[in-house]
Rosetta silent file (secondary structure, phi, psi, omega in degrees, C-alpha in Angstrom):
SEQUENCE: MRTIILRCFWVIHFLILMGLVGTGCSNKQEDINSEKLTVGVVSYGEGAVSIDKYERFKDYIARQTQSIVELEPAYNELQALEQIQRQNWEIVFAPPGLAAIAISKELYTPLFSMEGTSRRQRSLLIVRDEKPIKKIAELANKTVALGILGSATGYYVPLYDLYGLTLAQIRFAPTPKTVLQWLSEGSVDAGALSQTDFELYQREFSTTKFRILHTSRSIPSAVVLLAPTVERNQQQQIQKAMNQAPGDIVADAGYIPTAPVPNYEQFIKIIDKVRPLEAQVKKTPAVLLDQKSTSQ
SCORE:     score description
SCORE:     0.000 S_00000001
   1 L     0.000  -19.187 -169.541  -51.169   39.789   36.078 S_00000001
   2 H   -93.305  -45.455  168.126  -48.301   37.476   38.088 S_00000001
   3 H   -35.621  -67.992 -151.604  -49.909   34.486   36.079 S_00000001
   4 H   -68.892  -41.626 -179.158  -49.292   36.138   32.585 S_00000001
   5 H   -50.926  -70.357 -172.756  -45.467   37.040   33.963 S_00000001
   6 H   -62.039  -42.482  175.535  -44.641   33.778   34.786 S_00000001
   7 H   -44.438  -26.921 -177.582  -46.244   32.167   31.706 S_00000001
   8 H   -79.696  -46.147  166.650  -43.713   34.428   29.694 S_00000001
   9 H   -63.300  -10.431  169.026  -40.843   33.486   31.661 S_00000001
  10 H  -103.356  -38.259  172.132  -41.470   29.719   30.905 S_00000001
  11 H   -61.720  -22.019  176.553  -42.146   30.294   27.462 S_00000001
  12 H   -86.926  -31.528  168.424  -39.029   32.324   27.031 S_00000001
  13 H   -59.949  -62.827  173.316  -37.026   29.686   29.026 S_00000001
  14 H   -40.575  -59.192 -169.958  -38.539   26.707   26.783 S_00000001
  15 H   -63.745  -36.004 -177.491  -37.272   28.533   23.571 S_00000001
  16 H   -59.756  -45.372 -174.243  -33.736   29.178   24.880 S_00000001
  17 H   -65.325  -35.446  170.645  -33.427   25.435   25.823 S_00000001
  18 H   -56.898  -47.616 -171.327  -35.257   24.506   22.124 S_00000001
  19 H   -60.618  -44.066 -171.159  -32.431   26.828   20.728 S_00000001
  20 H   -87.648  -26.159  175.932  -29.335   25.338   22.764 S_00000001
  21 H   -80.571  -34.352  166.733  -30.579   21.866   21.959 S_00000001
  22 H   -67.289  -31.895  166.989  -30.859   22.537   18.344 S_00000001
  23 H   -72.769   -6.421  160.809  -27.629   23.960   18.081 S_00000001
  24 H   -54.411  -56.138 -175.836  -26.322   20.793   19.682 S_00000001
  25 H   -66.299  -45.617  172.153  -27.817   18.867   17.253 S_00000001
  26 H   -46.091  -45.603 -179.700  -26.659   21.045   14.473 S_00000001
  27 H   -58.857  -56.019 -152.888  -22.933   20.984   15.970 S_00000001
  28 H   -63.699  -39.250  175.675  -23.458   17.132   16.403 S_00000001
  29 H   -55.129  -56.853  166.166  -24.537   16.982   12.404 S_00000001
  30 H   -53.964  -57.648  176.731  -21.791   18.990   11.472 S_00000001
  31 H   -48.029  -44.639 -165.128  -19.228   16.725   13.255 S_00000001
  32 H   -77.272  -30.018  162.862  -20.559   13.461   11.210 S_00000001
  33 H   -79.870  -25.420  174.067  -20.137   15.421    8.004 S_00000001
  34 H  -101.055   11.621  171.101  -17.106   16.537    8.642 S_00000001
  35 L   -53.535  142.087  170.924  -15.609   13.306    9.537 S_00000001
  36 E  -122.877  139.267 -172.956  -12.371   12.485    7.435 S_00000001
  37 E  -129.114  123.121  172.532  -10.975    9.993    5.374 S_00000001
  38 E   -85.961  132.094 -178.087   -7.637    9.615    3.749 S_00000001
  39 E   -97.341  115.801  176.654   -7.113    7.568    0.625 S_00000001
  40 E  -105.469  135.364 -178.227   -3.379    6.361    0.433 S_00000001
  41 E  -118.885  160.433  159.293   -1.784    5.439   -2.954 S_00000001
  42 E   -99.622  106.666 -177.831    1.892    4.279   -4.111 S_00000001
  43 L   -89.906  -18.934 -163.129    2.909    6.522   -6.947 S_00000001
  44 L    46.872   25.630  169.838    6.642    6.119   -7.020 S_00000001
  45 L    80.798   -2.756 -168.129    7.267    9.794   -7.806 S_00000001
  46 L  -125.284   12.574 -153.394    6.307    9.222  -11.491 S_00000001
  47 L  -118.182   49.384 -179.094    2.736    8.508  -11.447 S_00000001
  48 H   -51.809  -64.433  171.325    1.035   12.384  -11.743 S_00000001
  49 H   -36.282  -58.778  170.740   -1.434   10.429  -14.163 S_00000001
  50 H   -56.933  -47.581  147.388   -2.185    7.797  -12.007 S_00000001
  51 H   -32.590  -42.276  175.739   -2.835    9.930   -9.433 S_00000001
  52 H   -81.649  -18.137  167.942   -5.255   11.902  -11.116 S_00000001
  53 H   -60.759  -48.939 -179.371   -7.375    8.644  -11.859 S_00000001
  54 L   -78.754   27.112  174.298   -8.361    8.378   -8.210 S_00000001
  55 H   -77.190  -22.005 -166.647   -9.525   11.962   -8.176 S_00000001
  56 H  -101.143  -22.132  160.360  -13.109   10.949   -9.100 S_00000001
  57 H   -50.887  -45.819 -169.655  -12.870    7.975   -6.760 S_00000001
  58 H   -56.311  -62.329 -162.061  -12.271   10.538   -3.931 S_00000001
  59 H   -52.510  -51.433 -169.594  -15.069   12.771   -5.123 S_00000001
  60 H   -65.355  -39.533  163.547  -17.297    9.907   -5.144 S_00000001
  61 H   -69.660  -20.625  179.610  -16.766    8.444   -1.521 S_00000001
  62 H   -83.582  -33.038  174.323  -16.892   11.762   -0.228 S_00000001
  63 H   -59.925  -47.598 -172.145  -20.352   12.443   -1.712 S_00000001
  64 H   -71.312  -28.643 -163.931  -21.491    8.839   -0.587 S_00000001
  65 H  -101.339  -19.186 -163.908  -20.028    8.867    2.930 S_00000001
  66 L    45.589   30.512  172.460  -20.670   12.626    3.419 S_00000001
  67 L   -97.958  156.463 -179.849  -17.252   12.713    4.581 S_00000001
  68 E   -90.112  127.503  179.845  -14.168   15.173    3.758 S_00000001
  69 E  -121.750  142.905  175.999  -11.813   12.550    1.806 S_00000001
  70 E  -121.243  152.709  171.595   -8.003   13.590    1.052 S_00000001
  71 E  -102.515  118.391 -172.187   -5.891   11.819   -1.404 S_00000001
  72 E  -143.449  111.357  176.798   -2.290   11.124   -0.365 S_00000001
  73 E  -105.913  136.441  176.354    0.406    9.740   -2.170 S_00000001
  74 E   -81.254  145.428  175.879    3.241    8.066   -1.236 S_00000001
  75 L   -90.677   13.713  174.888    6.359    7.918   -3.356 S_00000001
  76 L  -174.496  156.457 -174.403    7.755    4.595   -2.286 S_00000001
  77 H   -57.897  -35.445  174.225    6.641    1.538   -0.115 S_00000001
  78 H   -69.131  -29.029 -176.608    8.506    3.100    2.734 S_00000001
  79 H   -83.555  -29.521  175.293    6.794    6.224    3.204 S_00000001
  80 H   -70.868  -70.999  172.002    3.411    4.237    2.530 S_00000001
  81 H   -33.392  -27.416 -177.303    4.686    1.609    5.351 S_00000001
  82 H   -91.263  -12.620 -177.971    5.166    4.460    7.762 S_00000001
  83 H   -89.291  -26.613  177.370    1.521    5.916    7.086 S_00000001
  84 H   -71.749  -47.956 -164.295    0.192    2.442    7.291 S_00000001
  85 H   -66.849  -60.134 -177.909    2.078    1.841   10.818 S_00000001
  86 L   -63.963  -23.637 -177.750    0.761    5.162   12.114 S_00000001
  87 L    72.992   23.428 -172.962   -2.937    4.345   10.576 S_00000001
  88 L   -74.803   -5.993 -159.541   -2.936    7.648    9.245 S_00000001
  89 L  -135.080  114.677 -173.150   -4.584    6.426    5.789 S_00000001
  90 L   -77.764  -37.397  164.617   -8.283    5.046    6.478 S_00000001
  91 E  -124.119  133.294 -173.473   -8.323    3.571    2.806 S_00000001
  92 E  -114.397  138.747  169.335   -5.381    2.034    1.198 S_00000001
  93 E   -86.684   81.007 -158.638   -4.805    1.090   -2.444 S_00000001
  94 E  -123.849  126.146  176.428   -2.002   -1.269   -1.338 S_00000001
  95 L   -54.344  164.699  176.385    0.728   -3.482   -3.380 S_00000001
  96 H   -52.424  -42.804 -163.425    1.258   -7.167   -1.789 S_00000001
  97 H   -56.428  -81.815  158.408    4.148   -6.101    0.128 S_00000001
  98 H   -24.413  -50.444 -177.636    2.398   -3.333    2.162 S_00000001
  99 H   -72.442  -30.635  177.418   -0.777   -5.149    2.155 S_00000001
 100 H   -69.246  -48.050  179.620    0.579   -8.270    3.839 S_00000001
 101 H   -79.109  -32.636  174.619    2.178   -6.388    6.772 S_00000001
 102 H   -67.294  -27.858 -175.066   -0.997   -4.054    7.221 S_00000001
 103 H   -64.097  -77.668 -161.517   -3.313   -7.213    7.135 S_00000001
 104 H   -70.397  -15.348 -175.387   -0.791   -9.236    9.599 S_00000001
 105 L  -123.628  -37.938 -176.567    0.527   -6.607   11.763 S_00000001
 106 L   -93.659   -3.882  176.115   -1.966   -3.549   11.662 S_00000001
 107 L    73.283    6.419  165.629   -4.878   -5.113   11.533 S_00000001
 108 L   -59.617  128.397 -156.347   -6.264   -3.721    8.375 S_00000001
 109 E  -103.222  119.984  158.398   -9.172   -5.508    6.704 S_00000001
 110 E   -68.842  117.369  177.678   -9.126   -6.299    2.811 S_00000001
 111 E   -94.191  -60.647 -159.630  -12.359   -5.169    1.058 S_00000001
 112 E  -136.228  155.324  165.458  -11.631   -5.729   -2.693 S_00000001
 113 E   -64.962  144.040  160.551   -8.829   -7.107   -5.283 S_00000001
 114 E   -75.525 -169.824  177.128   -6.967   -4.784   -7.396 S_00000001
 115 L   -94.805  160.260 -155.970   -6.860   -5.607  -10.820 S_00000001
 116 L    87.511   30.093 -178.257   -4.685   -8.342  -12.172 S_00000001
 117 L   -70.592  -34.419  178.664   -6.153  -10.783  -10.304 S_00000001
 118 L   -75.978  -25.154  179.694   -6.159  -13.275  -13.281 S_00000001
 119 L  -133.658   96.385 -165.780   -2.629  -12.819  -13.992 S_00000001
 120 L   -70.865  147.803 -171.812   -0.888  -12.887  -10.503 S_00000001
 121 E   -72.961  141.522  168.342    2.096  -10.858  -10.156 S_00000001
 122 L  -141.762  136.357  162.856    6.028  -12.311  -10.050 S_00000001
 123 E   -65.811  132.972  153.502    9.515  -10.962   -8.787 S_00000001
 124 E  -103.709  131.060  154.042   12.195  -11.036  -11.337 S_00000001
 125 E   -91.235   93.231  163.521   16.193  -11.115  -10.657 S_00000001
 126 E   -66.783  138.646  155.443   17.668   -9.413  -13.704 S_00000001
 127 E  -126.560  179.481  156.685   21.022   -9.346  -15.058 S_00000001
 128 E   -69.992  139.295  179.155   22.872   -7.842  -18.094 S_00000001
 129 L   -28.336  -59.566 -152.992   22.768  -10.111  -21.157 S_00000001
 130 L   -82.418    5.654 -164.618   26.543  -10.444  -21.344 S_00000001
 131 L   -74.007  150.241  171.850   27.150  -11.258  -17.222 S_00000001
 132 L   -85.860  -17.051  176.437   28.213  -14.862  -17.204 S_00000001
 133 L   -17.129   96.861 -178.026   25.848  -15.174  -14.194 S_00000001
 134 L  -103.141  -17.870 -161.619   23.453  -18.348  -15.006 S_00000001
 135 L  -151.822  163.957 -167.059   21.783  -19.273  -11.575 S_00000001
 136 L   -77.673  -27.137  171.075   20.908  -17.396   -8.287 S_00000001
 137 H   -32.960  -40.239 -176.322   23.753  -19.459   -6.586 S_00000001
 138 H   -77.680  -19.324  175.956   26.395  -17.276   -8.661 S_00000001
 139 H   -73.840   -5.352  173.924   25.337  -13.824   -7.091 S_00000001
 140 L   -38.258  117.822  178.734   27.373  -15.133   -3.964 S_00000001
 141 L    75.489   39.806  166.264   29.902  -12.069   -3.398 S_00000001
 142 L  -124.241  163.744  170.447   28.060   -9.766   -6.108 S_00000001
 143 E   -87.009  118.769 -160.637   26.342   -6.704   -5.586 S_00000001
 144 E  -117.953  128.085  170.757   22.411   -6.920   -5.909 S_00000001
 145 E   -93.391  123.645  155.787   19.925   -3.916   -6.156 S_00000001
 146 E  -125.054  177.259 -176.525   16.796   -4.368   -4.478 S_00000001
 147 L   -74.156 -178.959  172.640   13.586   -2.282   -3.987 S_00000001
 148 L   -69.487  142.682 -175.473   12.477   -0.399   -0.715 S_00000001
 149 L   -44.657  139.303  168.713   11.396   -2.122    2.613 S_00000001
 150 L    93.497    2.764  176.543    7.592   -2.956    2.098 S_00000001
 151 L   -91.780  134.391  173.914    7.867   -3.761   -1.769 S_00000001
 152 H   -61.863  -73.671 -165.047    6.700   -7.738   -2.466 S_00000001
 153 H   -86.493   -5.217  163.973    8.621   -7.873   -5.591 S_00000001
 154 H  -107.905   -8.370  174.956   11.655   -5.799   -5.110 S_00000001
 155 H  -123.437  -49.007  171.210   12.295   -6.569   -1.502 S_00000001
 156 H   -78.146  -37.179  168.258   10.659   -9.705    0.212 S_00000001
 157 H   -60.069  -59.785  175.826   10.357  -12.069   -2.381 S_00000001
 158 H   -62.689   -1.326  168.752   13.735  -11.625   -3.856 S_00000001
 159 H   -91.770  -41.449  172.424   15.307  -11.948   -0.243 S_00000001
 160 H   -58.844  -47.495  179.649   13.541  -15.058    0.116 S_00000001
 161 H   -66.202  -24.341 -176.115   14.724  -16.505   -3.178 S_00000001
 162 L  -103.413   14.948 -177.977   18.199  -15.145   -2.259 S_00000001
 163 L   -48.184  143.777  172.745   18.055  -16.682    1.420 S_00000001
 164 L    85.853  -13.712  177.841   21.442  -18.418    2.462 S_00000001
 165 L  -109.557  161.126 -176.624   23.842  -16.528    0.375 S_00000001
 166 E  -117.053  130.367 -179.863   26.373  -13.763    1.446 S_00000001
 167 E   -85.221  147.586  179.572   26.290  -10.535   -0.978 S_00000001
 168 L   -85.560  -39.234 -178.972   29.301   -8.218   -1.366 S_00000001
 169 E  -168.077  153.906  162.667   26.520   -5.541   -0.892 S_00000001
 170 E  -110.442  147.846  171.514   22.814   -4.551   -1.376 S_00000001
 171 E  -111.788  146.475 -174.764   21.635   -1.490   -2.846 S_00000001
 172 E  -120.387  125.299 -175.874   18.123   -0.171   -2.069 S_00000001
 173 L   -81.017  131.104  163.805   16.571    1.184   -5.323 S_00000001
 174 L   -72.244   -5.690  175.205   13.771    4.135   -4.668 S_00000001
 175 L  -169.880  155.155 -176.088   11.966    2.846   -7.690 S_00000001
 176 H   -60.808  -13.852  179.990   11.809    0.164  -10.160 S_00000001
 177 H   -66.514  -41.418 -172.386   13.144    2.230  -12.785 S_00000001
 178 H   -60.573  -33.084 -162.230   16.396    2.960  -10.665 S_00000001
 179 H   -68.778  -31.965 -177.909   16.937   -0.872  -10.402 S_00000001
 180 H   -80.488  -16.978 -176.209   17.530   -1.013  -14.535 S_00000001
 181 H   -83.298  -23.197  176.341   19.559    2.069  -14.421 S_00000001
 182 H   -73.111  -40.534  175.368   21.838    0.818  -11.981 S_00000001
 183 H   -47.441  -65.221 -162.800   21.984   -2.442  -14.233 S_00000001
 184 H   -72.327  -27.060  158.458   22.639   -0.516  -17.382 S_00000001
 185 H   -75.993  -17.234  145.873   25.562    1.408  -15.727 S_00000001
 186 L   100.792   50.670  168.118   26.824   -1.608  -14.487 S_00000001
 187 L  -101.993   14.628  169.259   27.016   -0.446  -10.615 S_00000001
 188 L  -139.956  173.214 -172.769   25.190   -3.227   -9.511 S_00000001
 189 L  -116.767  -12.184  173.480   25.563   -7.105  -10.920 S_00000001
 190 E  -143.641  161.754 -160.931   21.754   -8.057  -10.408 S_00000001
 191 E  -138.086  156.269  157.008   18.603   -5.960   -9.900 S_00000001
 192 E  -112.074  115.337  162.883   15.204   -7.359   -8.212 S_00000001
 193 E  -166.627  160.411 -152.289   11.455   -5.711   -9.663 S_00000001
 194 E   -64.716  150.366 -163.997    8.035   -6.864  -10.635 S_00000001
 195 H   -84.795  -20.440  162.938    8.050   -8.846  -13.979 S_00000001
 196 H   -70.414  -33.495  165.960    5.227   -5.647  -14.870 S_00000001
 197 H   -68.067  -54.762 -171.088    7.798   -2.950  -14.150 S_00000001
 198 H   -46.229  -55.844  179.556   10.592   -4.774  -15.850 S_00000001
 199 H   -56.147  -22.666 -173.269    8.051   -5.145  -19.135 S_00000001
 200 H   -80.537  -63.744 -176.496    7.178   -1.235  -18.637 S_00000001
 201 H   -87.411  -18.820 -159.905   10.785    0.261  -18.319 S_00000001
 202 H   -76.155    1.322 -178.366   13.365   -1.928  -19.956 S_00000001
 203 H   -96.884  -16.977  167.001   12.436   -0.259  -23.571 S_00000001
 204 H   -73.923    5.620  177.754   14.000    2.929  -21.917 S_00000001
 205 H  -131.142   51.533 -141.982   17.076    1.367  -21.858 S_00000001
 206 L   -63.530  -40.187 -178.374   17.316    0.575  -25.444 S_00000001
 207 L   -55.497  -34.981 -160.238   21.569    0.444  -25.213 S_00000001
 208 L  -125.089  126.260  179.975   21.517   -2.320  -22.759 S_00000001
 209 L   -91.226  106.322  173.367   20.357   -6.249  -23.208 S_00000001
 210 E   -91.415  157.769  164.288   18.728   -7.403  -19.930 S_00000001
 211 E  -140.216  146.567  176.839   18.135  -11.082  -19.085 S_00000001
 212 E   -76.352  110.312 -177.525   15.900  -12.728  -16.596 S_00000001
 213 E   -89.960  -41.653 -170.579   18.097  -14.896  -14.252 S_00000001
 214 E  -148.679  127.898  177.332   15.235  -16.136  -12.058 S_00000001
 215 E  -115.066  144.242 -175.097   11.267  -15.461  -11.975 S_00000001
 216 L   -80.718 -176.054  165.838    9.553  -16.173   -8.511 S_00000001
 217 L   -57.465  167.465  174.822    6.591  -17.808   -7.277 S_00000001
 218 L   -49.485  151.974  150.107    3.072  -16.313   -7.865 S_00000001
 219 E  -135.841  132.734 -169.018    2.270  -13.427   -5.482 S_00000001
 220 L   -50.564  152.766 -172.157   -1.118  -12.612   -4.523 S_00000001
 221 L   -81.151  176.102  175.687   -2.568   -9.538   -6.100 S_00000001
 222 L   -71.590  170.271 -166.671   -3.033   -6.215   -4.586 S_00000001
 223 E  -134.906  145.450 -162.917   -5.719   -4.879   -2.264 S_00000001
 224 E  -107.554  105.008 -170.390   -7.868   -2.399   -1.540 S_00000001
 225 E   -98.212  142.020  169.478   -7.770   -2.072    2.603 S_00000001
 226 E  -108.998  130.004  170.409   -9.498   -0.419    5.246 S_00000001
 227 L   -51.430  122.122  179.060   -8.126    0.732    8.726 S_00000001
 228 L   -49.182   -0.499 -177.320   -9.215   -0.646   11.896 S_00000001
 229 L   -79.036  -19.614 -167.337   -9.729    3.099   13.033 S_00000001
 230 L   -83.041  129.999  174.820  -12.987    3.245   10.753 S_00000001
 231 L   -56.169  140.060 -169.171  -16.218    2.982   12.492 S_00000001
 232 H   -54.867  -32.198 -177.432  -18.276    0.064   11.817 S_00000001
 233 H   -70.919  -25.637 -145.250  -21.339    2.049   10.216 S_00000001
 234 H  -102.541  -56.161 -179.231  -18.936    4.080    8.092 S_00000001
 235 H   -47.907  -15.907 -178.982  -17.193    0.994    6.979 S_00000001
 236 H   -87.960  -42.347  176.449  -20.315   -0.709    5.617 S_00000001
 237 H   -48.123  -43.722 -179.180  -20.984    2.838    3.969 S_00000001
 238 H   -93.330  -17.187  163.031  -17.986    2.753    2.159 S_00000001
 239 H   -74.150  -27.447  166.972  -17.789   -0.814    1.271 S_00000001
 240 H   -86.186   -9.107 -178.465  -21.411   -0.398   -0.412 S_00000001
 241 H   -70.327  -47.660  178.402  -20.282    2.800   -1.988 S_00000001
 242 H   -56.753  -37.696  176.265  -17.484    0.864   -3.694 S_00000001
 243 H   -54.279  -33.873 -175.228  -19.806   -1.871   -4.659 S_00000001
 244 H   -97.577   -6.676 -178.393  -22.066    0.273   -6.578 S_00000001
 245 L   -54.995  146.163 -177.849  -19.475    2.825   -8.075 S_00000001
 246 L   -61.898  156.570 -163.738  -19.853    3.433  -11.545 S_00000001
 247 H   -75.240   -6.636 -168.922  -17.753    1.312  -13.925 S_00000001
 248 H  -102.690  -27.199 -178.900  -15.435    4.427  -15.136 S_00000001
 249 H   -83.469  -53.573 -168.846  -14.682    5.279  -11.429 S_00000001
 250 H   -60.263  -44.038 -155.313  -14.010    1.146  -10.394 S_00000001
 251 H   -74.010  -40.745 -176.547  -11.788    1.022  -13.807 S_00000001
 252 H   -66.063  -60.836 -178.188   -9.783    4.332  -12.929 S_00000001
 253 H   -45.018  -39.226  173.710   -9.421    3.211   -9.308 S_00000001
 254 L    96.058   27.944 -170.716   -8.039   -0.378  -10.296 S_00000001
 255 E  -114.325  161.780  163.164  -10.314   -2.498   -8.033 S_00000001
 256 L  -128.840   94.213 -173.795  -12.733   -5.399   -8.961 S_00000001
 257 L   -22.195  -60.746 -158.401  -16.164   -5.483   -6.971 S_00000001
 258 L   -99.515   39.985 -163.888  -16.736   -8.911   -7.948 S_00000001
 259 L  -131.773  127.140  174.208  -13.158  -10.586   -7.745 S_00000001
 260 L   -66.401  151.945  176.808  -12.467  -12.653   -4.365 S_00000001
 261 L   -65.395  124.480 -176.681  -10.170  -11.196   -1.884 S_00000001
 262 L   -63.731 -172.819 -178.206   -6.860  -13.213   -2.346 S_00000001
 263 L  -139.754  112.229 -160.890   -5.871  -15.057    0.636 S_00000001
 264 L   -98.510   18.524  177.567   -2.456  -13.813    2.145 S_00000001
 265 H   -56.446  -50.313  171.453   -1.858  -16.524    4.466 S_00000001
 266 H   -75.787  -25.668 -173.749    1.205  -18.060    2.907 S_00000001
 267 H   -61.027  -42.548  173.884    2.593  -14.855    1.415 S_00000001
 268 H   -55.002  -35.901  174.855    2.849  -13.506    5.056 S_00000001
 269 H   -52.732  -53.418 -179.050    4.590  -16.838    6.162 S_00000001
 270 H   -57.871  -52.077  158.610    7.119  -15.856    3.554 S_00000001
 271 H   -54.357  -57.567  161.465    7.702  -12.277    5.036 S_00000001
 272 H   -43.114  -15.058  168.197    7.984  -13.621    8.481 S_00000001
 273 H   -81.380  -32.030 -174.898   10.756  -15.720    7.059 S_00000001
 274 H  -116.127   10.979  171.491   12.848  -13.091    5.754 S_00000001
 275 H   -59.068  -44.164 -165.272   11.893  -10.061    8.390 S_00000001
 276 H   -78.601    1.454 -171.890   14.688  -11.397   10.632 S_00000001
 277 H   -87.584  -18.005 -164.130   17.171  -10.749    7.656 S_00000001
 278 L   -66.106  -32.631  166.602   16.429   -7.020    8.027 S_00000001
 279 L   -62.991  -18.971  174.689   19.363   -6.674   10.329 S_00000001
 280 L   -84.370  -44.564 -159.664   21.474   -8.216    7.808 S_00000001
 281 L   -79.402  -11.372 -178.136   20.840   -6.451    4.204 S_00000001
 282 L   -96.719    9.585 -178.728   22.165   -3.112    5.426 S_00000001
 283 L  -109.364 -176.887 -159.981   25.761   -4.529    6.422 S_00000001
 284 L  -166.150  120.948  -33.313   28.780   -5.044    3.768 S_00000001
 285 L   -61.014  150.956 -172.947   28.966   -8.115    3.120 S_00000001
 286 E   -92.210  108.068  177.480   25.446   -8.877    3.448 S_00000001
 287 E   -83.611  126.048  170.055   24.833  -12.273    5.062 S_00000001
 288 L   -81.935   39.023  178.029   21.335  -13.642    4.189 S_00000001
 289 L  -132.526  135.977  174.027   20.856  -15.964    6.996 S_00000001
 290 L   -75.134   96.076 -175.074   18.969  -15.406   10.136 S_00000001
 291 H   -43.178  -36.465 -172.011   21.465  -15.214   12.781 S_00000001
 292 H   -82.648  -36.044  172.502   19.682  -16.070   15.900 S_00000001
 293 H   -71.264  -18.904  160.094   18.563  -19.461   14.329 S_00000001
 294 H   -67.429  -15.897 -174.971   21.907  -20.142   13.076 S_00000001
 295 H   -81.479  -30.389 -161.315   23.416  -19.353   16.408 S_00000001
 296 L   -76.777    0.000    0.000   21.035  -21.733   18.166 S_00000001
């Protein structure tokens, strides 16, 4: 009788242990499946349709990686830059300025080139056609509109091209369209934005004739980035899923799996050249010289 009782005791004890182990495994599996990924994009506050294009990509990555995936738009580069610096975005569809900072300062990894590799982006300095300004040097003591910190075509590249000038004032436009609006109103003498944005928005200002004062050097294409916080196995899952994604999802998200990732080395040097100017750009007048180098 005692032997039977002992056997029953050990059987019950064994079943309880198995239940605990099973619960632990179940919780562990649940933790793996509830891994969260945030996809960051820049929409300029006018891109509801473009944000919708990422929905299928988000759902596809969630299925392929068995993760919870959220889509988070930023309405300008400054908001996006803050999220990258905090490493709140695991996957980033990054325009060039953000990409350069994320790669060089925040250790993000470029995975794929974005659409437009064949025709590299450029920054333009625009004036009203009736203005007598014919070259960059004539912008000295004028008011110039730039984009937000983080923008390659609206901020870093035009600052590089304006280096050495003293401007009466720099105004910072929250969107590329705002640059043309200020030019149309006459509140600025010149403005910087990308060639693509100029072609897109100039038709909305039919009563104003604009002129391109300067076209910059070419800028590397935008890239898809992955945060350094993403675990290696998950990184491989994401990369494989994006490589094998259906064509319509790839087209909507705007990356090219077969295109080589652009080399950002030279562009990062340009940004490093103008970053010391950030202490000057908000001053009036804005002296676009590195004060440390000139005082040595």
